């Protein structure tokens, strides 16, 4: 374990995981309020959060969570029904817990009191004849802590206090193992406690008291009414080092499962800060550049040993790059899970009935991409609910199911991930979009626009079709955020809408923003990189075909016409075309375009470098890379070039 690992930072990470578990459990419970397993899951997570908060000095969090746990315990006992209002109240309390973890606010005490009063009101309202009488049981518990428990922050008095909360209990201390004063080590624990407990809680609730140290202590639990057979005694581990690692607060244990126990040993996985992965990714990128330089030197040398070493380094750097890319990939499901709460709150605020479905959660994307997609997806989901879905009354009147559908889906296509947000609402009113676009000066009156161009207006800054400003929409900033973020990710947005049958917005995002496989080409005296995932095929362009296509810019490819762009003219290189030009056919989705280049140099592992502030607005390029000889090659923006080619094709067809 790293000596500089901040235990508070570790606690915050794991506490946020517990809060996510609580939130998902509550959202599931809102659909299945009679599921006792879900109730137990939420209760155990609250209990774990309370205990770990107290251990790390978050007293306000521990006290607030204790009151929430106490209220939810009544649901666990069957005394209170898990109503929608009670679940919403606990969800609001969960938001306050997150705020307390992050540092709180000046009015946190007043906010906490108001939330607890709200929960208490809902508990009182939910109390009724659903209560289930549970006969208390007598338990005999004997436990001894590991010798280093006190040094590692475990307070036995706190454990005894938690058992008192479970029911009536009597406690006796066995001090027979305490050594003579001359050999006593004050920081070690020698006392064994015997507890007689009368409680209506199950055995698991007793075990939960010791969940942080249960694997390293001696614990014997007996139910008195039974045959007094001892529970499985848990001995301290044979290795003192292992015990110390399990007890040290700065250690980073695996998060507990829904039963509150460790699911795996610490060696099965290691938590690594995201910034360390970023640093490692930078080092791998530099290694790839150095390897490219070495390959170039070896190719020009007659030394066979140098060539052999160069090939080994190339193989190892490629494997390291692939391994590093896998480490950075996270499933889209980690992003989709956040929207269950958003949809729950939107349904409450709008009075609409909404069902959220997800598909393709296992699709993996670079973690940096995932982080930057959160805000755009929030705006798109809110827009679908506010502008797209009708009210339950309107849906019934037109023969639709009362519950509106919002669907999030993800799939991989080549080097892209396509994330779509669709709904079955009213669709986009194109006449209203044009009217508002003309009123706001975004389009000229009577301008001829394709359907896609018209729909893309909703992403313009300041555009909104809302009649009034609400807490959901009307200011014209949400969809603008979507457009700017997707552009920054070198992605594209496709939108379709069917009047009366909903809309679909698809985000096309590159898998990674760090290292890609590219096709290195030459245009004039400059070299450029085309992302290999977008390349379909390469063709030769003879002088005759080049002359024949002047003014048309089309090539025939297997009985279909594909528009192409002459990069020499587009980049204004000032050079003459070479005799043996090549056409690189690229695509995004179903759209294709050819790029005429002078030479195809070959594959190239491309480390993406951001453009400078002076050049970041040049739409034709998405970044730059350093070649083996130290020169710079620009990375072509495939989405922009395909769009330019398709626009040129439309203009030529219109002219004909």
XYZ file of C-alpha atoms in Angstrom:
656
model
C 0.000 0.000 0.000
C 1.364 3.389 -0.996
C 2.430 5.440 1.963
C 0.961 8.632 0.522
C -2.526 7.213 -0.060
C -5.020 9.551 1.587
C -7.425 7.495 3.762
C -10.056 10.249 3.576
C -9.951 10.192 -0.219
C -10.287 6.419 -0.102
C -13.282 6.715 2.211
C -14.969 9.227 -0.109
C -14.566 6.914 -3.095
C -16.040 3.930 -1.261
C -18.754 6.039 0.390
C -19.870 7.243 -3.036
C -20.063 3.634 -4.176
C -22.303 2.888 -1.185
C -24.493 5.888 -2.031
C -24.809 4.633 -5.602
C -25.857 1.233 -4.226
C -28.406 2.887 -1.941
C -29.811 4.941 -4.798
C -30.097 1.991 -7.175
C -31.685 -0.105 -4.420
C -34.267 2.596 -3.665
C -35.095 2.999 -7.358
C -35.574 -0.770 -7.668
C -37.697 -0.685 -4.528
C -39.966 1.945 -6.080
C -40.813 -0.674 -8.735
C -40.962 -3.647 -6.328
C -41.949 -2.282 -2.889
C -42.646 -5.758 -1.495
C -39.155 -7.103 -2.271
C -37.652 -7.840 1.156
C -34.231 -8.461 -0.357
C -34.085 -4.901 -1.681
C -35.131 -3.520 1.698
C -32.336 -5.477 3.379
C -29.826 -4.304 0.766
C -30.626 -0.635 1.361
C -30.570 -1.057 5.132
C -27.190 -2.782 5.111
C -25.687 -0.103 2.872
C -26.978 2.622 5.206
C -25.524 0.726 8.148
C -22.150 0.349 6.431
C -22.068 4.038 5.502
C -22.858 5.032 9.076
C -20.132 2.826 10.532
C -17.423 3.809 8.070
C -18.359 7.495 8.397
C -17.899 7.340 12.159
C -14.578 5.501 11.733
C -13.137 8.239 9.504
C -14.383 11.179 11.557
C -17.439 12.156 9.484
C -19.576 12.550 12.582
C -22.295 14.654 10.936
C -22.676 12.025 8.216
C -22.770 9.187 10.748
C -25.404 10.943 12.897
C -27.635 11.827 9.937
C -27.334 8.359 8.393
C -28.120 6.799 11.781
C -31.518 8.531 11.833
C -32.245 7.451 8.248
C -31.190 3.905 9.106
C -33.475 3.911 12.153
C -36.437 5.037 10.046
C -35.712 2.499 7.318
C -35.312 -0.214 9.930
C -39.048 0.035 10.499
C -39.549 -0.855 6.848
C -37.170 -3.762 7.332
C -39.197 -4.987 10.322
C -42.441 -4.788 8.382
C -43.858 -2.011 10.543
C -43.938 0.522 7.687
C -44.730 0.103 4.005
C -42.162 1.211 1.411
C -44.349 3.895 -0.172
C -43.290 6.025 -3.134
C -43.270 9.135 -0.928
C -41.043 7.472 1.662
C -38.639 6.278 -1.036
C -38.484 9.800 -2.489
C -37.770 11.192 0.996
C -34.890 8.751 1.532
C -33.543 9.561 -1.950
C -33.463 13.237 -0.976
C -31.664 12.255 2.242
C -29.157 10.297 0.170
C -28.354 13.479 -1.767
C -27.702 15.226 1.565
C -25.368 12.394 2.612
C -23.372 12.941 -0.570
C -23.149 16.641 0.244
C -21.885 15.848 3.761
C -19.189 13.597 2.298
C -18.010 16.340 -0.056
C -17.746 18.858 2.777
C -21.272 20.023 3.499
C -22.673 23.539 3.254
C -23.300 26.403 5.705
C -26.959 25.431 6.136
C -26.355 21.671 6.327
C -27.792 21.327 9.844
C -31.067 23.026 8.915
C -31.261 21.007 5.705
C -30.610 17.773 7.592
C -33.302 18.524 10.163
C -35.845 19.312 7.444
C -35.051 16.068 5.615
C -35.325 13.976 8.788
C -38.645 15.615 9.632
C -39.827 14.819 6.106
C -38.789 11.175 6.516
C -40.511 10.989 9.901
C -43.752 12.332 8.411
C -43.641 9.781 5.616
C -42.868 6.981 8.077
C -45.893 8.007 10.172
C -48.079 8.186 7.064
C -46.864 4.755 5.898
C -47.451 3.086 9.263
C -50.526 0.920 9.385
C -51.939 -2.584 9.476
C -49.111 -3.883 7.310
C -46.961 -4.301 10.407
C -45.770 -7.841 11.000
C -45.290 -9.022 14.558
C -41.844 -10.535 15.088
C -41.077 -12.570 18.191
C -37.782 -11.505 19.808
C -35.057 -14.115 20.101
C -32.382 -14.577 22.745
C -28.787 -14.616 21.529
C -25.536 -15.300 23.314
C -22.540 -13.574 21.705
C -18.921 -13.947 22.710
C -16.275 -11.988 20.831
C -12.631 -11.066 21.089
C -10.918 -8.479 18.946
C -7.516 -8.901 17.283
C -4.595 -7.583 19.374
C -4.046 -4.649 16.975
C -7.714 -3.608 16.803
C -7.299 -0.540 19.025
C -4.246 0.687 17.140
C -6.166 0.424 13.884
C -9.071 2.574 15.056
C -11.607 -0.030 16.151
C -13.521 1.064 19.251
C -15.052 -1.893 21.158
C -17.353 0.459 23.060
C -18.893 1.567 19.763
C -19.516 -2.090 18.861
C -21.243 -2.668 22.199
C -23.340 0.479 21.685
C -24.517 -0.842 18.312
C -25.598 -4.108 19.917
C -27.580 -2.164 22.506
C -29.449 -0.559 19.617
C -30.527 -4.016 18.450
C -32.418 -4.769 21.652
C -32.146 -5.465 25.374
C -28.710 -6.749 26.276
C -26.442 -7.426 29.212
C -22.680 -7.234 28.795
C -19.871 -8.863 30.785
C -16.139 -8.469 30.235
C -13.800 -11.442 30.555
C -10.398 -10.056 31.626
C -8.747 -13.381 32.345
C -6.435 -12.973 29.336
C -5.156 -9.536 30.400
C -1.406 -9.937 31.173
C 0.496 -8.599 34.184
C 1.085 -4.853 34.213
C 4.810 -5.332 33.566
C 4.114 -7.058 30.244
C 0.923 -5.209 29.288
C 0.968 -3.464 25.895
C -1.571 -0.589 26.172
C -2.285 -0.497 22.430
C -3.311 -4.171 22.284
C -6.742 -5.561 23.122
C -6.926 -8.546 25.531
C -10.508 -8.312 26.801
C -13.193 -10.766 25.627
C -16.848 -9.713 25.878
C -19.899 -11.870 26.510
C -23.279 -10.422 25.534
C -26.810 -11.670 26.207
C -29.051 -10.040 23.578
C -32.850 -10.107 23.237
C -33.758 -8.783 19.803
C -36.223 -9.166 16.963
C -33.395 -8.779 14.468
C -31.930 -11.749 12.538
C -28.417 -13.151 12.978
C -27.229 -11.098 9.986
C -27.960 -7.873 11.901
C -25.636 -9.036 14.695
C -22.930 -9.945 12.194
C -23.311 -6.517 10.590
C -22.077 -4.934 13.823
C -18.688 -6.573 13.204
C -18.646 -6.323 9.392
C -15.360 -4.387 9.219
C -13.391 -6.878 11.343
C -15.436 -10.062 11.150
C -12.768 -11.937 9.168
C -10.019 -11.271 11.726
C -11.681 -11.766 15.106
C -13.007 -14.518 17.308
C -16.795 -14.467 17.144
C -19.230 -16.997 18.569
C -22.998 -16.471 18.149
C -25.564 -18.827 19.657
C -29.327 -18.698 19.540
C -30.428 -19.748 23.001
C -33.691 -21.396 21.893
C -31.773 -23.783 19.663
C -29.304 -26.510 20.558
C -26.701 -23.926 21.543
C -24.441 -25.067 18.777
C -21.612 -22.601 18.358
C -21.464 -20.526 15.258
C -18.373 -20.857 13.101
C -15.492 -19.328 15.067
C -13.428 -16.972 13.002
C -9.754 -17.190 13.937
C -7.292 -14.393 13.327
C -5.222 -14.931 10.163
C -1.955 -16.794 10.546
C -0.013 -13.959 8.970
C 0.238 -10.848 11.184
C 0.883 -8.809 8.061
C -2.389 -9.933 6.502
C -4.243 -8.993 9.665
C -2.611 -5.593 9.735
C -3.569 -4.949 6.118
C -7.171 -5.919 6.783
C -7.309 -3.587 9.805
C -5.331 -0.561 8.639
C -7.715 2.323 7.894
C -5.472 3.527 5.068
C -5.827 0.183 3.324
C -8.295 0.019 0.511
C -10.681 -2.898 1.071
C -13.031 -4.199 -1.548
C -16.466 -2.650 -1.168
C -18.824 -4.950 0.748
C -21.478 -6.868 -1.094
C -25.159 -6.515 -0.333
C -24.791 -8.839 2.654
C -22.126 -6.591 4.123
C -19.240 -9.063 3.794
C -16.137 -8.952 1.688
C -16.673 -10.662 -1.650
C -13.022 -11.213 -2.516
C -9.522 -10.940 -1.177
C -7.593 -7.740 -1.662
C -5.320 -9.355 -4.233
C -8.161 -9.864 -6.738
C -8.323 -6.188 -7.690
C -6.541 -2.946 -6.930
C -8.051 0.533 -6.905
C -5.870 2.930 -8.894
C -6.470 6.717 -8.996
C -7.614 7.867 -12.431
C -4.833 10.434 -12.701
C -2.233 7.658 -12.453
C -3.817 5.943 -15.441
C -3.646 9.232 -17.317
C 0.049 9.594 -16.449
C 0.730 6.035 -17.566
C -1.163 6.679 -20.805
C 1.073 9.698 -21.472
C 4.190 7.555 -20.904
C 2.879 4.891 -23.278
C 2.239 7.583 -25.874
C 5.808 8.841 -25.584
C 7.057 5.269 -25.850
C 5.085 4.767 -29.081
C 6.664 7.918 -30.544
C 10.163 6.779 -29.503
C 9.513 3.327 -30.941
C 8.479 4.906 -34.250
C 11.766 6.817 -34.289
C 13.696 3.641 -33.533
C 11.926 1.779 -36.343
C 12.844 4.504 -38.789
C 16.519 4.402 -37.754
C 16.587 0.589 -37.919
C 15.024 0.579 -41.393
C 17.864 2.769 -42.643
C 20.538 0.607 -41.018
C 22.210 -2.581 -42.203
C 22.719 -3.778 -38.631
C 20.567 -6.929 -38.276
C 20.796 -6.848 -34.471
C 19.420 -3.315 -34.404
C 16.546 -4.370 -36.642
C 15.777 -7.355 -34.418
C 15.741 -5.193 -31.282
C 13.553 -2.647 -33.072
C 11.017 -5.342 -33.978
C 10.938 -6.569 -30.367
C 10.424 -3.037 -29.049
C 7.669 -2.486 -31.618
C 5.893 -5.674 -30.555
C 6.193 -4.893 -26.847
C 5.051 -1.275 -27.222
C 2.069 -2.431 -29.270
C 1.084 -4.971 -26.614
C 1.583 -2.392 -23.863
C -0.547 0.092 -25.774
C -3.359 -2.449 -26.202
C -3.194 -3.402 -22.517
C -3.269 0.245 -21.499
C -6.269 0.913 -23.685
C -8.152 -1.974 -22.057
C -7.379 -0.574 -18.602
C -8.918 2.763 -19.581
C -12.111 1.253 -20.957
C -15.216 1.281 -18.772
C -18.708 -0.027 -19.584
C -21.360 2.466 -20.633
C -23.586 0.905 -17.949
C -21.714 2.963 -15.333
C -23.064 6.047 -17.117
C -26.560 4.744 -17.863
C -27.138 3.836 -14.205
C -27.143 7.521 -13.245
C -30.231 8.259 -15.310
C -32.611 6.060 -13.366
C -32.608 8.670 -10.598
C -32.925 11.520 -13.108
C -35.970 9.929 -14.752
C -37.498 9.200 -11.322
C -37.187 12.880 -10.350
C -38.405 14.127 -13.747
C -41.497 11.933 -13.482
C -42.239 13.459 -10.085
C -41.648 17.047 -11.272
C -43.612 16.790 -14.549
C -46.404 14.485 -13.425
C -45.642 12.188 -16.350
C -45.375 8.425 -16.183
C -41.992 7.437 -17.598
C -40.369 4.065 -18.180
C -36.614 4.042 -18.801
C -35.061 1.115 -20.636
C -31.390 0.603 -21.420
C -29.549 -1.606 -23.867
C -25.877 -2.289 -24.540
C -24.640 -1.445 -21.036
C -21.606 -3.709 -21.538
C -20.326 -1.571 -24.440
C -16.967 -0.138 -23.381
C -15.657 3.392 -23.943
C -12.546 5.251 -22.827
C -13.063 6.606 -19.303
C -12.345 10.162 -20.434
C -15.138 9.928 -22.987
C -17.540 8.546 -20.359
C -16.806 11.446 -18.007
C -17.497 14.047 -20.689
C -20.686 12.383 -21.941
C -22.560 12.717 -18.633
C -23.761 16.321 -19.104
C -24.857 15.950 -22.765
C -26.899 12.862 -21.940
C -28.566 14.645 -19.008
C -29.694 17.430 -21.357
C -30.917 14.962 -23.983
C -32.918 12.905 -21.481
C -34.449 16.033 -19.926
C -35.310 17.308 -23.409
C -36.944 13.993 -24.353
C -39.075 14.053 -21.205
C -40.022 17.743 -21.290
C -40.496 18.329 -25.042
C -41.031 14.807 -26.315
C -43.294 12.852 -23.980
C -46.927 13.817 -23.652
C -48.843 13.901 -20.378
C -50.695 10.701 -19.358
C -54.010 12.331 -20.321
C -52.753 13.306 -23.768
C -51.324 9.854 -24.380
C -54.606 8.175 -23.438
C -56.526 10.536 -25.723
C -54.444 9.544 -28.784
C -54.419 5.831 -27.965
C -50.897 5.554 -26.599
C -49.974 3.696 -23.394
C -50.086 6.013 -20.394
C -46.396 5.434 -19.622
C -44.001 7.196 -21.960
C -40.890 5.330 -23.057
C -37.332 6.684 -22.926
C -34.614 4.364 -24.187
C -30.843 4.604 -23.835
C -28.806 2.283 -26.031
C -25.136 1.854 -26.892
C -23.288 -0.201 -29.477
C -19.853 -0.279 -31.028
C -19.377 0.272 -34.733
C -15.771 0.072 -35.880
C -13.752 2.669 -33.997
C -16.882 4.458 -32.793
C -19.458 4.002 -30.089
C -22.992 5.005 -30.994
C -25.145 6.107 -28.055
C -28.793 6.763 -28.858
C -31.525 8.443 -26.829
C -35.024 7.784 -28.129
C -38.578 8.370 -26.956
C -42.080 7.517 -28.162
C -43.481 11.014 -27.690
C -44.909 13.634 -30.020
C -41.785 14.092 -32.138
C -40.223 17.361 -33.286
C -42.543 19.993 -34.725
C -40.569 21.010 -37.800
C -42.809 23.994 -38.535
C -42.242 25.275 -35.005
C -38.462 24.762 -35.340
C -38.382 26.750 -38.590
C -40.562 29.495 -37.119
C -38.364 29.877 -34.046
C -35.172 29.587 -36.106
C -36.252 32.426 -38.396
C -37.457 34.528 -35.435
C -34.078 34.137 -33.722
C -32.103 34.844 -36.895
C -30.580 31.368 -37.039
C -31.873 30.779 -40.566
C -33.005 33.182 -43.250
C -36.687 33.342 -44.142
C -37.619 30.856 -46.849
C -34.179 29.174 -46.864
C -34.127 25.751 -48.484
C -32.940 23.246 -45.887
C -32.772 19.481 -45.877
C -34.630 17.682 -43.118
C -31.373 16.943 -41.275
C -30.208 20.559 -41.563
C -33.530 21.766 -40.161
C -33.433 19.359 -37.230
C -29.821 20.288 -36.447
C -30.977 23.846 -35.686
C -32.124 22.709 -32.237
C -28.423 22.453 -31.297
C -27.739 26.124 -32.068
C -26.877 28.419 -29.120
C -29.951 30.124 -27.669
C -32.474 28.042 -29.608
C -35.590 26.873 -27.756
C -39.167 26.075 -28.749
C -40.440 26.372 -25.170
C -43.135 29.017 -24.671
C -42.062 29.730 -21.085
C -38.890 29.278 -19.061
C -39.133 26.451 -16.499
C -36.689 24.604 -14.313
C -36.402 22.043 -17.126
C -36.106 24.086 -20.310
C -36.675 27.347 -22.123
C -33.292 29.088 -21.901
C -31.788 27.569 -25.050
C -28.528 26.364 -23.468
C -29.013 22.616 -22.956
C -28.749 21.371 -26.529
C -25.961 23.850 -27.238
C -23.963 22.112 -24.481
C -24.594 18.794 -26.223
C -23.293 20.070 -29.554
C -20.168 21.701 -28.125
C -19.251 18.647 -26.044
C -19.706 16.173 -28.904
C -17.683 18.410 -31.236
C -14.904 18.546 -28.629
C -14.928 14.740 -28.543
C -14.556 14.677 -32.354
C -17.957 13.055 -32.615
C -21.133 13.742 -34.552
C -24.870 13.907 -33.884
C -27.572 12.288 -36.015
C -31.191 13.138 -35.305
C -34.432 11.741 -36.663
C -38.023 12.367 -35.707
C -41.392 10.929 -36.642
C -44.406 13.178 -36.013
C -46.496 11.598 -33.288
C -44.098 8.679 -32.842
C -41.059 10.126 -31.071
C -37.496 11.117 -31.824
C -34.075 9.515 -31.849
C -30.754 11.264 -31.234
C -27.589 9.261 -31.941
C -24.178 10.354 -30.706
C -21.213 8.943 -32.617
C -18.162 9.045 -30.366
C -14.613 7.742 -30.961
C -13.665 4.830 -28.719
C -10.625 6.616 -27.358
C -9.000 10.035 -27.337
C -5.452 8.844 -26.669
C -3.884 6.483 -29.242
C -5.421 5.259 -32.485
C -4.355 3.229 -35.485
C -4.020 5.539 -38.452
C -3.288 5.480 -42.149
C -0.393 7.831 -42.936
C -0.741 9.591 -46.316
C 1.081 12.341 -48.188
C -0.567 15.274 -49.921
C 1.934 17.518 -51.665
C 4.816 17.867 -49.225
C 2.671 17.415 -46.100
C 1.801 14.220 -44.277
C -1.573 13.487 -42.704
C -3.180 10.717 -40.656
C -6.599 9.247 -41.422
C -8.135 7.204 -38.535
C -7.898 3.621 -39.735
C -11.292 2.698 -38.256
C -12.949 5.028 -40.799
C -11.074 3.672 -43.840
C -13.053 1.301 -46.079
C -10.672 0.778 -48.996
C -7.975 2.385 -51.135
C -8.141 2.777 -54.915
C -5.802 3.993 -57.642
C -6.880 7.131 -59.520
C -5.448 7.265 -63.002
C -4.752 10.487 -64.856
C -7.632 9.732 -67.245
C -10.128 9.237 -64.421
C -8.862 12.362 -62.714
C -9.392 14.441 -65.850
C -12.755 12.809 -66.596
C -14.072 13.569 -63.099
C -13.095 17.256 -63.192
C -16.193 19.286 -62.364
C -18.094 16.232 -61.106
C -15.917 14.820 -58.277
C -17.534 11.377 -58.379
C -16.027 7.942 -58.796
C -17.892 4.773 -59.656
C -17.491 2.181 -56.937
C -19.282 -1.129 -57.517
C -22.252 0.408 -59.323
C -22.565 3.320 -56.915
C -21.303 6.879 -57.161
C -19.086 8.079 -54.312
C -18.195 11.784 -54.041
C -14.562 12.578 -53.439
C -12.478 15.540 -52.315
C -9.102 16.519 -53.743
C -7.138 17.219 -50.584
C -4.483 19.042 -52.605
C -7.060 21.655 -53.589
C -8.746 21.645 -50.189
C -5.448 22.276 -48.382
C -4.171 24.628 -51.116
C -0.773 22.926 -51.280
C 0.214 24.691 -54.509
C 1.688 21.438 -55.904
C 0.894 19.591 -59.124
C -0.960 16.252 -59.018
C 1.263 13.206 -59.272
C 0.834 10.519 -61.898
C -0.301 7.792 -59.558
C -2.787 9.355 -57.167
C -4.771 7.273 -54.707
C -8.322 7.529 -53.374
C -8.919 6.590 -49.743
C -12.618 5.807 -49.220
C -13.750 6.733 -45.691
C -17.159 6.451 -44.032
C -19.173 7.406 -40.989
C -22.232 5.214 -40.681
C -23.855 4.912 -44.118
C -22.211 8.023 -45.594
C -19.064 7.624 -47.716
C -16.599 9.943 -49.377
C -13.251 9.517 -51.135
C -10.111 11.487 -50.327
C -7.601 11.959 -53.146
C -4.006 11.786 -51.868
C -0.625 11.657 -53.563
C 0.803 8.685 -51.663
C -0.288 6.110 -49.096
C 2.682 5.654 -46.764
C 1.216 2.941 -44.515
C -0.187 2.141 -41.067
C 0.854 4.331 -38.181
C 0.273 4.114 -34.424
C -0.963 7.625 -33.797
C -0.563 9.356 -30.447
C -3.164 12.121 -30.496
C -1.969 15.562 -29.451
C -4.412 18.435 -29.016
C -4.263 21.338 -31.424
C -2.990 24.673 -30.145
C -5.414 27.430 -29.174
C -4.655 29.179 -32.475
C -5.630 26.155 -34.577
C -8.311 24.340 -32.558
C -11.129 25.943 -34.602
C -9.894 24.483 -37.908
C -12.650 21.984 -38.587
C -10.757 19.784 -41.045
C -8.294 18.550 -38.388
C -9.050 16.854 -35.081
C -5.501 16.845 -33.699
C -1.860 16.283 -34.500
C 0.770 13.618 -33.945
C 4.568 13.414 -33.895
C 6.166 11.134 -36.477
C 9.302 9.070 -36.045
C 11.518 11.719 -37.640
C 10.228 14.365 -35.239
C 8.001 16.128 -37.768
C 4.300 16.790 -37.186
C 1.412 15.220 -39.087
C -2.149 16.522 -38.816
C -5.005 14.092 -38.066
C -7.950 14.498 -40.419
C -11.415 15.019 -38.954
C -13.333 12.256 -40.731
C -16.780 13.470 -39.692
C -16.186 16.958 -41.096
C -14.689 15.671 -44.346
C -17.562 13.227 -44.941
C -20.063 16.006 -44.287
C -18.190 18.294 -46.706
C -18.191 15.585 -49.364
C -21.883 14.899 -48.959
C -22.647 18.624 -49.119
C -20.675 18.929 -52.341
C -22.564 15.953 -53.750
C -25.909 17.573 -52.866
C -24.886 20.815 -54.558
C -23.801 18.998 -57.727
C -27.033 17.005 -57.865
C -29.052 20.171 -57.336
C -27.135 21.877 -60.160
C -27.896 18.982 -62.513
